[in-house]
Coordinates of N, CA and C and ligand atoms in Angstrom, one line a residue:
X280 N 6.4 11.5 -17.2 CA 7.1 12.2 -16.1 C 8.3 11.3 -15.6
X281 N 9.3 11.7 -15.3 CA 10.5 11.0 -14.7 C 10.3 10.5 -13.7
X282 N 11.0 9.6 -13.4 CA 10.4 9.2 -11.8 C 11.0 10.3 -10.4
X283 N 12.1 10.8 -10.7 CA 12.5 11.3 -9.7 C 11.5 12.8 -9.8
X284 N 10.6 13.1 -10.6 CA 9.9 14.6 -10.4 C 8.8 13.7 -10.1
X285 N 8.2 12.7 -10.6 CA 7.0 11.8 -9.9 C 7.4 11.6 -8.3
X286 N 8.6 11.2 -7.3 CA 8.9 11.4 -6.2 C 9.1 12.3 -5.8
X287 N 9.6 13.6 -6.1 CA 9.4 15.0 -5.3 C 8.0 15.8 -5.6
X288 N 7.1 15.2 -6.6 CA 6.2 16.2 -6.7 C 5.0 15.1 -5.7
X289 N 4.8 14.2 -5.0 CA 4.3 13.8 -4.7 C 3.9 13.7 -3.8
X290 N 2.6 14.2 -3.2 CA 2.3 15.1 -1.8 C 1.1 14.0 -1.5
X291 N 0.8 14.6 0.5 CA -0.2 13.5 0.6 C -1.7 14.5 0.6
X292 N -2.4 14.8 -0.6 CA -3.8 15.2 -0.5 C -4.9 15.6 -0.2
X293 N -5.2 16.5 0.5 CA -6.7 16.1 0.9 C -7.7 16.4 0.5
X294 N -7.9 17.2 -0.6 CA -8.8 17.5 -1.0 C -8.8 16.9 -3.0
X295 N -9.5 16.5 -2.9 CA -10.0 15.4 -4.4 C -11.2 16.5 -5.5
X296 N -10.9 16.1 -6.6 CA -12.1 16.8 -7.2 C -13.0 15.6 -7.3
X297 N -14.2 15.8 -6.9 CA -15.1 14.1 -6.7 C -15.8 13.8 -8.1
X298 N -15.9 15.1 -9.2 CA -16.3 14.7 -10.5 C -15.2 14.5 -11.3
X299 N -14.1 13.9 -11.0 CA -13.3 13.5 -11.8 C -13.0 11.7 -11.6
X300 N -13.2 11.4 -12.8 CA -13.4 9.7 -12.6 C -12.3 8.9 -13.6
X301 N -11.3 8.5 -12.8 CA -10.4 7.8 -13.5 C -11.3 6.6 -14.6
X302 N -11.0 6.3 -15.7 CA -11.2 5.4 -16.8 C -11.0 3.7 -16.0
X303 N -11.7 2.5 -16.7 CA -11.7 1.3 -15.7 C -9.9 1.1 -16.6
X304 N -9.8 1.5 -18.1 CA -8.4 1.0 -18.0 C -7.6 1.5 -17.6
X305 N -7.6 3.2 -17.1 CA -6.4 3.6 -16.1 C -6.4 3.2 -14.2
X306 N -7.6 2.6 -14.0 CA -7.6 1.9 -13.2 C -6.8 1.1 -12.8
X307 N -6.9 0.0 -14.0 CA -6.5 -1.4 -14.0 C -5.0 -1.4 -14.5
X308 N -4.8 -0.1 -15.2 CA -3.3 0.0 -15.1 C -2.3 0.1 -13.8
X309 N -3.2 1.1 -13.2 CA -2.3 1.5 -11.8 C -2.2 0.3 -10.8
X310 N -3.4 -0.5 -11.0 CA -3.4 -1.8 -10.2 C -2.6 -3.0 -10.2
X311 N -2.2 -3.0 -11.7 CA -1.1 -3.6 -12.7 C 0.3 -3.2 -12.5
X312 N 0.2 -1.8 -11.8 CA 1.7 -1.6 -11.8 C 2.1 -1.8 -10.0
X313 N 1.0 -1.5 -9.9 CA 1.4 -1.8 -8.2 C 1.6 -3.8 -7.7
X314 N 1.2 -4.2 -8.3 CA 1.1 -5.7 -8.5 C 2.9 -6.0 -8.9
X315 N 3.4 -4.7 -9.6 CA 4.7 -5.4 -10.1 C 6.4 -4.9 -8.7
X316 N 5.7 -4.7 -8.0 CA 6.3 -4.5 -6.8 C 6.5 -5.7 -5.8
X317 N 8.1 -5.6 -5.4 CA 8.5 -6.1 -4.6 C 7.6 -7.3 -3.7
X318 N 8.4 -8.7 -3.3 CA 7.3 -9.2 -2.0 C 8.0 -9.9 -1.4
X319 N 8.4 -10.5 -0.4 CA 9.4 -11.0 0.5 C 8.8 -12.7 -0.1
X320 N 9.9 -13.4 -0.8 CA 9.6 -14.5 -1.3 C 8.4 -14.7 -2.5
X321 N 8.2 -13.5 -3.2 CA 7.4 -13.6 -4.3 C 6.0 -13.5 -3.8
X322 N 5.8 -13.8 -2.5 CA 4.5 -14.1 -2.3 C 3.1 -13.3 -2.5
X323 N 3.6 -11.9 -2.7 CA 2.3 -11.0 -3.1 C 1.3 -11.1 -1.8
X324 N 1.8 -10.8 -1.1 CA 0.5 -11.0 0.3 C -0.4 -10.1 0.5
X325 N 0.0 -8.8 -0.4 CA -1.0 -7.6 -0.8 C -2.5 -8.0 -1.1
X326 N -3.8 -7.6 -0.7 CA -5.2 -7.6 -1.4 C -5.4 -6.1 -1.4
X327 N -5.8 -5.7 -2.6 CA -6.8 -4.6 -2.8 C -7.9 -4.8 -2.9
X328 N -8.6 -4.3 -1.9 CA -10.0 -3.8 -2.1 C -9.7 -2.8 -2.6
X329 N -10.5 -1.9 -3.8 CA -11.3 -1.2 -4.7 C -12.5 -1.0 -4.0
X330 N -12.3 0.1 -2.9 CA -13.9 0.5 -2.9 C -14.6 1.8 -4.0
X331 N -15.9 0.7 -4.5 CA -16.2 2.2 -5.9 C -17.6 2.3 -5.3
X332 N -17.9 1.5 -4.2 CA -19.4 1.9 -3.7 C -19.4 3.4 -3.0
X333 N -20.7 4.1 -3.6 CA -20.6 5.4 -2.4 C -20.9 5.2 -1.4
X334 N -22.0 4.2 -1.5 CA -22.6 4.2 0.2 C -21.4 3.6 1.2
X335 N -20.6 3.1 0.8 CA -19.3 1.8 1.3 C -18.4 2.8 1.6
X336 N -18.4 4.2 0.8 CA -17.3 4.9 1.3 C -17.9 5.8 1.8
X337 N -19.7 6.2 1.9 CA -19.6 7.2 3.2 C -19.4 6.4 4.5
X338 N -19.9 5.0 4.8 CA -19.6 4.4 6.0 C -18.3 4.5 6.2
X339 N -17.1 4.2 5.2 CA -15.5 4.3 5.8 C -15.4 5.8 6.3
X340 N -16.1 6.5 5.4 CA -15.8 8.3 5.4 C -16.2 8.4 7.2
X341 N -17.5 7.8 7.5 CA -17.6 7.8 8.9 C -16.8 8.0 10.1
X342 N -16.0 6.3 9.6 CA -15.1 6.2 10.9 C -13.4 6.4 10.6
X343 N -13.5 7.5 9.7 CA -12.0 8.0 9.2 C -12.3 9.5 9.3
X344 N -12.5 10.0 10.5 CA -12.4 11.4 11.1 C -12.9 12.5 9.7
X345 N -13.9 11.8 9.4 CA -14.4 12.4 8.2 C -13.7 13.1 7.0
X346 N -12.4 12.5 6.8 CA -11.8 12.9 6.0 C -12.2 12.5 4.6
X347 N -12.3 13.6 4.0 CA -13.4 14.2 2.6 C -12.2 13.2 1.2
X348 N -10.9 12.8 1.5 CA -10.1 12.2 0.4 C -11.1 10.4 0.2
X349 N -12.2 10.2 1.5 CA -12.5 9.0 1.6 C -13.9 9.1 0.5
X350 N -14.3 10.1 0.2 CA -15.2 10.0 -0.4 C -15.1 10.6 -2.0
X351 N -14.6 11.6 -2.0 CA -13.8 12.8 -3.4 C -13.1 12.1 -4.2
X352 N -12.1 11.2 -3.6 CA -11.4 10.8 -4.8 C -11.6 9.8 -5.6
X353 N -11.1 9.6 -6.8 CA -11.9 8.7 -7.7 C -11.3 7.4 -7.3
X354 N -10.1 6.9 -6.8 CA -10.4 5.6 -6.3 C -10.0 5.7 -5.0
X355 N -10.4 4.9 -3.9 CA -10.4 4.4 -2.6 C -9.5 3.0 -2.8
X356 N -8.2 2.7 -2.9 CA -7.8 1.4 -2.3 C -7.4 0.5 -0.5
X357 N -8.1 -0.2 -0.4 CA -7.8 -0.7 0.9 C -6.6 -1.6 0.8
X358 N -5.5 -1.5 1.4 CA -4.0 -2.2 0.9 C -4.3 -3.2 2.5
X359 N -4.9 -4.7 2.0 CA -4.6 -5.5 3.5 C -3.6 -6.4 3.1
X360 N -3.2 -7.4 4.2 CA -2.4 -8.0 4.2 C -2.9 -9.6 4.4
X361 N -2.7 -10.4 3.5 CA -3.3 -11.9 3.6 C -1.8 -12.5 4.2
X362 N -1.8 -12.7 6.2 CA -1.4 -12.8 6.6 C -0.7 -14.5 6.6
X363 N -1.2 -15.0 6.0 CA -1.3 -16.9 5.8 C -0.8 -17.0 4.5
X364 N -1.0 -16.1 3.7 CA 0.0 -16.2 2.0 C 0.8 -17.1 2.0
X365 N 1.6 -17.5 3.2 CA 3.0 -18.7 2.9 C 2.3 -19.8 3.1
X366 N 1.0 -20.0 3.1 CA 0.9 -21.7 3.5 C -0.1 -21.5 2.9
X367 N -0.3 -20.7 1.8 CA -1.7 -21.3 0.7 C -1.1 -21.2 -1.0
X368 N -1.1 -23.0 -0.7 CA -0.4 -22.9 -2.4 C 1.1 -22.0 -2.7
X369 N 1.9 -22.0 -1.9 CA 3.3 -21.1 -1.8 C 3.8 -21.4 -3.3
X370 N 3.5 -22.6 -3.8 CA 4.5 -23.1 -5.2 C 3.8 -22.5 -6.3
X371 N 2.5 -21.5 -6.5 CA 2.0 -21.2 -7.6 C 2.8 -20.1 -7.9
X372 N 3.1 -19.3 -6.9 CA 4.1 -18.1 -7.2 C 5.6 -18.1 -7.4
X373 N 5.8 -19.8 -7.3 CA 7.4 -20.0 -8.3 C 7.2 -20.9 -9.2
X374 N 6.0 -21.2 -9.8 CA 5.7 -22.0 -10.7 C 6.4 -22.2 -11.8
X375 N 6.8 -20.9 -12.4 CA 7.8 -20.6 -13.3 C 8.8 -20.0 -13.4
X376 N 9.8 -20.4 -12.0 CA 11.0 -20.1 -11.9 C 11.7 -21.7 -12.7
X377 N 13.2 -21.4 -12.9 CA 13.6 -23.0 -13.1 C 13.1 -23.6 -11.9
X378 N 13.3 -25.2 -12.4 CA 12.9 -26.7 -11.5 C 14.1 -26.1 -9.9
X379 N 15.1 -26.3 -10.6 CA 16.4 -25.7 -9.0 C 15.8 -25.0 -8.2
X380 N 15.2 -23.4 -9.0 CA 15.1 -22.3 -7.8 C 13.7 -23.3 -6.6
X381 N 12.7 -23.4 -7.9 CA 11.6 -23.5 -7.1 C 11.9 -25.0 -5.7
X382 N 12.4 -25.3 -6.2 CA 12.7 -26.9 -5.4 C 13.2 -26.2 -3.7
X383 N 14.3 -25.3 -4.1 CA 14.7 -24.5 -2.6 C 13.8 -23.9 -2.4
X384 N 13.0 -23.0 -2.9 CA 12.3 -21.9 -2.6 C 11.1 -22.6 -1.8
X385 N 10.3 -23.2 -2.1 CA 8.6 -23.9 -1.7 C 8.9 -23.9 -0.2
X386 N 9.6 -25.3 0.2 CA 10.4 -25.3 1.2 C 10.6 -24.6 1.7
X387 N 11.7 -23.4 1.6 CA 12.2 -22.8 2.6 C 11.5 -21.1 2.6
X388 N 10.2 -21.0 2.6 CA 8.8 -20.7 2.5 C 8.6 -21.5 4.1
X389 N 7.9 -22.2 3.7 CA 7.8 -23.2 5.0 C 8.3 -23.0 6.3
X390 N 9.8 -22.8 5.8 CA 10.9 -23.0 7.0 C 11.2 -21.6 7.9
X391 N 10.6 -20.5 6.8 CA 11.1 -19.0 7.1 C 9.7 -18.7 8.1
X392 N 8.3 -19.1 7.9 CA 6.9 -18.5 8.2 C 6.4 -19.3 9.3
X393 N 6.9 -20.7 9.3 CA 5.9 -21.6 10.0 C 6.2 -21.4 11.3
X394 N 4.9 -21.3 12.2 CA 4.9 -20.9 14.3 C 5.7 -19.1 13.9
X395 N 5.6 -18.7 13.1 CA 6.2 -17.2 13.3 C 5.4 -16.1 13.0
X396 N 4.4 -15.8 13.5 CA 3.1 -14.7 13.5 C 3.9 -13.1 13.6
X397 N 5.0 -13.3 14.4 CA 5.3 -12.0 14.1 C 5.9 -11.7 12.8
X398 N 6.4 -12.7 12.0 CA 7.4 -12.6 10.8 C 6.3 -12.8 9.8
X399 N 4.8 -13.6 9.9 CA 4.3 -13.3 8.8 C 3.4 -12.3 9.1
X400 N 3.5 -11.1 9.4 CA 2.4 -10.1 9.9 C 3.3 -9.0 9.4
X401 N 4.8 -8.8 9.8 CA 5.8 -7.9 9.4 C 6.2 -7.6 7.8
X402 N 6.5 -9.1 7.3 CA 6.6 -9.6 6.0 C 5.4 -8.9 5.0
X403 N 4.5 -9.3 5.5 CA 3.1 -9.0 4.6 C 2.6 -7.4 4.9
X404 N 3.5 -7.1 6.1 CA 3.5 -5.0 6.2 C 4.3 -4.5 5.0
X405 N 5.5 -5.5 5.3 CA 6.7 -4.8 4.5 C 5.8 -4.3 2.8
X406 N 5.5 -5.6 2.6 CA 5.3 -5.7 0.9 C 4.0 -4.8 0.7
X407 N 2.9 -4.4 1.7 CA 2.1 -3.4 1.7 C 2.6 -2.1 1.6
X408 N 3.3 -1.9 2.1 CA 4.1 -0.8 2.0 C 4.5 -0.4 1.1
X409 N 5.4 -1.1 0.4 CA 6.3 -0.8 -0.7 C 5.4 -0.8 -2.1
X410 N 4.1 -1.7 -2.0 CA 3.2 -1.9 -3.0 C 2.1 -0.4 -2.9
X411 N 2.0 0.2 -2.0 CA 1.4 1.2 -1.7 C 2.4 2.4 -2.1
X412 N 3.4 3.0 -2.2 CA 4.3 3.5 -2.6 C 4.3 3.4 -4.1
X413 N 4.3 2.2 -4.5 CA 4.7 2.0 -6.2 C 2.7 2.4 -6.6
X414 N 2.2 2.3 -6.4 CA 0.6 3.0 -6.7 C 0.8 4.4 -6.3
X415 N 1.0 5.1 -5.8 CA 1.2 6.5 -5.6 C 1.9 7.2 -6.7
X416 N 3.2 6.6 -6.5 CA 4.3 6.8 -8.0 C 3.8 7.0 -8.7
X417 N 3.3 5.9 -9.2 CA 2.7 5.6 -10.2 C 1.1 6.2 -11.0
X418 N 0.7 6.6 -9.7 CA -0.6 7.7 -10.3 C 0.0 9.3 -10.0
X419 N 1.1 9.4 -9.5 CA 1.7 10.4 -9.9 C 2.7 10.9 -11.4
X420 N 2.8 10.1 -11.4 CA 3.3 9.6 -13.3 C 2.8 9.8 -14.2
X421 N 0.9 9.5 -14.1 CA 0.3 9.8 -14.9 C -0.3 11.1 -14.7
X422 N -0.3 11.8 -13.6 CA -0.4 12.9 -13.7 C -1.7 13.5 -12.7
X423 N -1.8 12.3 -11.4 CA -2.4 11.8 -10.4 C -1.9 12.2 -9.4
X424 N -2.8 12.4 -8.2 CA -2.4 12.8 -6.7 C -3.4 11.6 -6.1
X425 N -2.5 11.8 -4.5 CA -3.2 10.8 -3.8 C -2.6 11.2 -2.5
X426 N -3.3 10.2 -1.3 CA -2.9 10.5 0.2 C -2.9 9.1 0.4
X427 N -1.6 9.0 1.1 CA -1.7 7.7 2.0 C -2.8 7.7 3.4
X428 N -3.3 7.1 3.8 CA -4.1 7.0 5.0 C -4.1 5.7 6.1
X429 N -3.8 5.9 7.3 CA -4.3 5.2 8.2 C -5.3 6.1 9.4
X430 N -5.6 7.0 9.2 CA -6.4 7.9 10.0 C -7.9 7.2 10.1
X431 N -8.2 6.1 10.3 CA -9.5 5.7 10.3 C -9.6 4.3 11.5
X432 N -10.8 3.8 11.9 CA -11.3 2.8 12.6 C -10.7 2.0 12.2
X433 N -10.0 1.0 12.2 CA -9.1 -0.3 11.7 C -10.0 -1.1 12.0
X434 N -11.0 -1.5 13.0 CA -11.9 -2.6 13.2 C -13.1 -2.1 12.7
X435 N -13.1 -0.9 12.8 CA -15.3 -0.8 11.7 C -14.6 -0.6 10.5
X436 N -13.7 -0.6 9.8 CA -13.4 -0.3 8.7 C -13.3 -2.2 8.0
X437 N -12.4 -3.2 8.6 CA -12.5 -4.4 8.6 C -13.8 -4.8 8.8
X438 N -14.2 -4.6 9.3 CA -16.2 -5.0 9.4 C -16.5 -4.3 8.1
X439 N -16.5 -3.2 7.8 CA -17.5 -2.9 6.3 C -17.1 -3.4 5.0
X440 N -15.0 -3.8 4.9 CA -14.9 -4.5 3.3 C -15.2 -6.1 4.4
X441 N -15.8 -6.5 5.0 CA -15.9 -8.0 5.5 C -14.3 -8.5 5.7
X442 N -13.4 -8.1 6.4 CA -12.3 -8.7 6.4 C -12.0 -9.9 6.6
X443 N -11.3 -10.9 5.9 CA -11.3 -12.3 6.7 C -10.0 -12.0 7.4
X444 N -10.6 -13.4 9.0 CA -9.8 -13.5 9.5 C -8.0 -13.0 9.9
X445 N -7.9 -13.7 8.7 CA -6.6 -13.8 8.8 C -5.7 -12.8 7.9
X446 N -6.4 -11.8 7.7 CA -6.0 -10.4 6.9 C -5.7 -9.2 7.8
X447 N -5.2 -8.6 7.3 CA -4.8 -7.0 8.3 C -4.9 -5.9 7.4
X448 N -5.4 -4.9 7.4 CA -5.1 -3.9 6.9 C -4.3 -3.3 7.1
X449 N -3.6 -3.2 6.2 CA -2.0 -2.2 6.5 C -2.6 -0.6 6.6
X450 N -3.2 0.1 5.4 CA -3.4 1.5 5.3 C -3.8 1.6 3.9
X451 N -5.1 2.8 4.0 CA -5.7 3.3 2.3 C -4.9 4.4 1.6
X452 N -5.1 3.7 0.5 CA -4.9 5.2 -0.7 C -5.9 5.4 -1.9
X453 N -5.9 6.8 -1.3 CA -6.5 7.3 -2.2 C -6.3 8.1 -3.5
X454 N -6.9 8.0 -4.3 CA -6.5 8.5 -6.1 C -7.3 9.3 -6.9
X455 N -6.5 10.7 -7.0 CA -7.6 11.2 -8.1 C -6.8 12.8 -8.1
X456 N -7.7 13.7 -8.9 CA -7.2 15.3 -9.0 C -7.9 16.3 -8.0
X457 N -6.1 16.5 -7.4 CA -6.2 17.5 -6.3 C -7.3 18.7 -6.7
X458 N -7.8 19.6 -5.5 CA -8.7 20.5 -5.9 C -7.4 21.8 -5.2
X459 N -6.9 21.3 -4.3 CA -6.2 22.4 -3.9 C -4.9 21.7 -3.3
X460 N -3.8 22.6 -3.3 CA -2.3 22.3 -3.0 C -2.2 22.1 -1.5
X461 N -1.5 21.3 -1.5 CA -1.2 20.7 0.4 C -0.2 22.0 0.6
X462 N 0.0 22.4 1.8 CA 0.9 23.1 2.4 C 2.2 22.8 1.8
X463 N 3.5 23.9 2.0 CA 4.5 23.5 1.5 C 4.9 22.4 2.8
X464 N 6.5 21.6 2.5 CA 6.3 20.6 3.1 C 6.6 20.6 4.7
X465 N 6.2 20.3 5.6 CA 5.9 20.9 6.7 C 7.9 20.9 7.1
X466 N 8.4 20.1 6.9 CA 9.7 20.1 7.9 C 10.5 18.4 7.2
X467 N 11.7 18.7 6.6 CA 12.4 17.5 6.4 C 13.4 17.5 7.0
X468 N 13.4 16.4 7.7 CA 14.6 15.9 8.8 C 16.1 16.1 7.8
X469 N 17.5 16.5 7.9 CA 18.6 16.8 7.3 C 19.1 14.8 7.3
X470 N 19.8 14.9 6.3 CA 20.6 14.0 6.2 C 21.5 13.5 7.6
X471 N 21.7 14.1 8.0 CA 23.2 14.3 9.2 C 22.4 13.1 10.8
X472 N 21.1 13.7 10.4 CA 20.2 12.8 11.4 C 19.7 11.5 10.7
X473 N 19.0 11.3 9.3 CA 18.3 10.4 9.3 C 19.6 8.6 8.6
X474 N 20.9 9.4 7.7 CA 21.3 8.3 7.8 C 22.8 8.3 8.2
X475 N 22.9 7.1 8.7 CA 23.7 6.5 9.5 C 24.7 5.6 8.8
X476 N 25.9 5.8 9.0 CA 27.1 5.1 8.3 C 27.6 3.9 9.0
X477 N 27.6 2.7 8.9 CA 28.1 1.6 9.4 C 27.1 1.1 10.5
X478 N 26.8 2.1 11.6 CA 26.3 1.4 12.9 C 26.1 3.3 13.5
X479 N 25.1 2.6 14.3 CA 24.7 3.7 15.4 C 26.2 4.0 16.1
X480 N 25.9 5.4 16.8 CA 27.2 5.8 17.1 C 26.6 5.2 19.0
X481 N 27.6 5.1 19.7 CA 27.3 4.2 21.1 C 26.9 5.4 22.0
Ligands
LIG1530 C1 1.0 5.3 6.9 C2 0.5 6.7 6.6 C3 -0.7 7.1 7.1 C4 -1.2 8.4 6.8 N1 -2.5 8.8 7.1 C5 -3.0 10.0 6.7 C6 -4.3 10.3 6.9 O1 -5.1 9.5 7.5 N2 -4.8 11.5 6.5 C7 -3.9 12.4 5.8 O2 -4.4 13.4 5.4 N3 -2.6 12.1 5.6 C8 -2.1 10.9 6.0 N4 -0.8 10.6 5.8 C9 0.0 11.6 5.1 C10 1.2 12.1 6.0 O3 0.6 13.0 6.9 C11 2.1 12.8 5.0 O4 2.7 11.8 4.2 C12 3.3 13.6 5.7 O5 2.8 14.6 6.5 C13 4.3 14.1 4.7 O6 3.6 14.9 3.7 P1 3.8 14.5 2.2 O7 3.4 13.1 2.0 O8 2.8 15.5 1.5 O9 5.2 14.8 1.8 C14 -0.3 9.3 6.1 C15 0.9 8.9 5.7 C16 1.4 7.6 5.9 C17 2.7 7.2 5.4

């Protein structure tokens, strides 16, 4: 599929056929491709949880307004954010840049994150985001639907994958074959409003 009919045919889901079971290698592909996305300083601050437990996803199914994509679809990913990523081992993830890049890079890691909770919490949204996006695509490509989600308990949901500390959940996606068509698309904002040339007008 092209990418730009993989981006317009790509809707958010709700209804999954729950006897349909992605393969562990189309799995580990889609997880593979979303891995190859974007990260503010290489860092990869993304964790997927892979929930394949049922019982683990009727408890999420619980405290996500029982929405049926938590249980139906063949995979459940939990997209968090390992909010400390810049100060664990920062130099494995330029290990194999040249000696130059990495020598600036390690460092100025350090210099961009450190005492800045708001900048490592934003940073590691950003790259959730955009890593969450490129899995959607991407199981759209192959010929896959999915729903983005934050419609659920953020704190019983962190209590059931055991969240550590210093992680965040950004938001789930879900993966697998629609049973029925989402509405057409409810209302797209015009160009004229959403972008902006040079600067806001005063
Ligand atoms: C961060 C985020 C959270 C969302 N949470 C939910 C959700 O919990 N349940 C749901 O059915 N859709 C959810 N959506 C889907 C949006 O409602 C949907 O993307 C929007 O209405 C546009 O529809 P489309 O994606 O089909 O074009 C979410 C989307 C985003 C980006």
């Amino acid at each position: 599929m092209h990418i730009f009919d993989a981006i317009r045919s790509r809707r958010a889901v709700k209804y999954f056929d729950p006897e349909f079971k992605l393969s562990e290698s189309e799995q580990t592909e889609l997880l593979d491709l979303a891995m190859q996305s974007p990260t503010a300083f290489n860092l990869q601050h993304w964790r997927f949880v892979v929930v394949d437990d049922a019982a683990t996803r009727q408890a999420i199914r619980a405290v996500a307004w029982d929405q049926a994509q938590v249980t139906d679809a063949s995979m459940l990913i939990i997209l968090c954010a390992d909010l400390n990523s810049w100060e664990k081992n920062a130099a494995r993830v330029w290990a194999n840049a040249p000696d130059a890049v990495r020598e600036m890079m390690v460092p100025a890691i350090d210099a961009y994150y450190r005492d800045k909770p708001q900048t490592q919490r934003d940073e590691a949204m950003r790259s959730c985001g955009i890593a969450g996006q490129t899995l959607m695509l991407s199981a759209r490509a192959m010929g896959l639907d999915s729903c983005p989600m934050d419609g659920f308990d953020f704190e019983a949901v962190a209590k059931i994958i055991q969240l550590p500390a210093d992680h965040e959940i950004a938001f789930m996606v879900a993966i697998g074959k629609k049973t029925r068509d989402v509405w057409p698309k409810p209302g797209q904002l015009g160009m004229q409003e959403v972008v902006i040339r040079n600067r806001f007008p005063k």
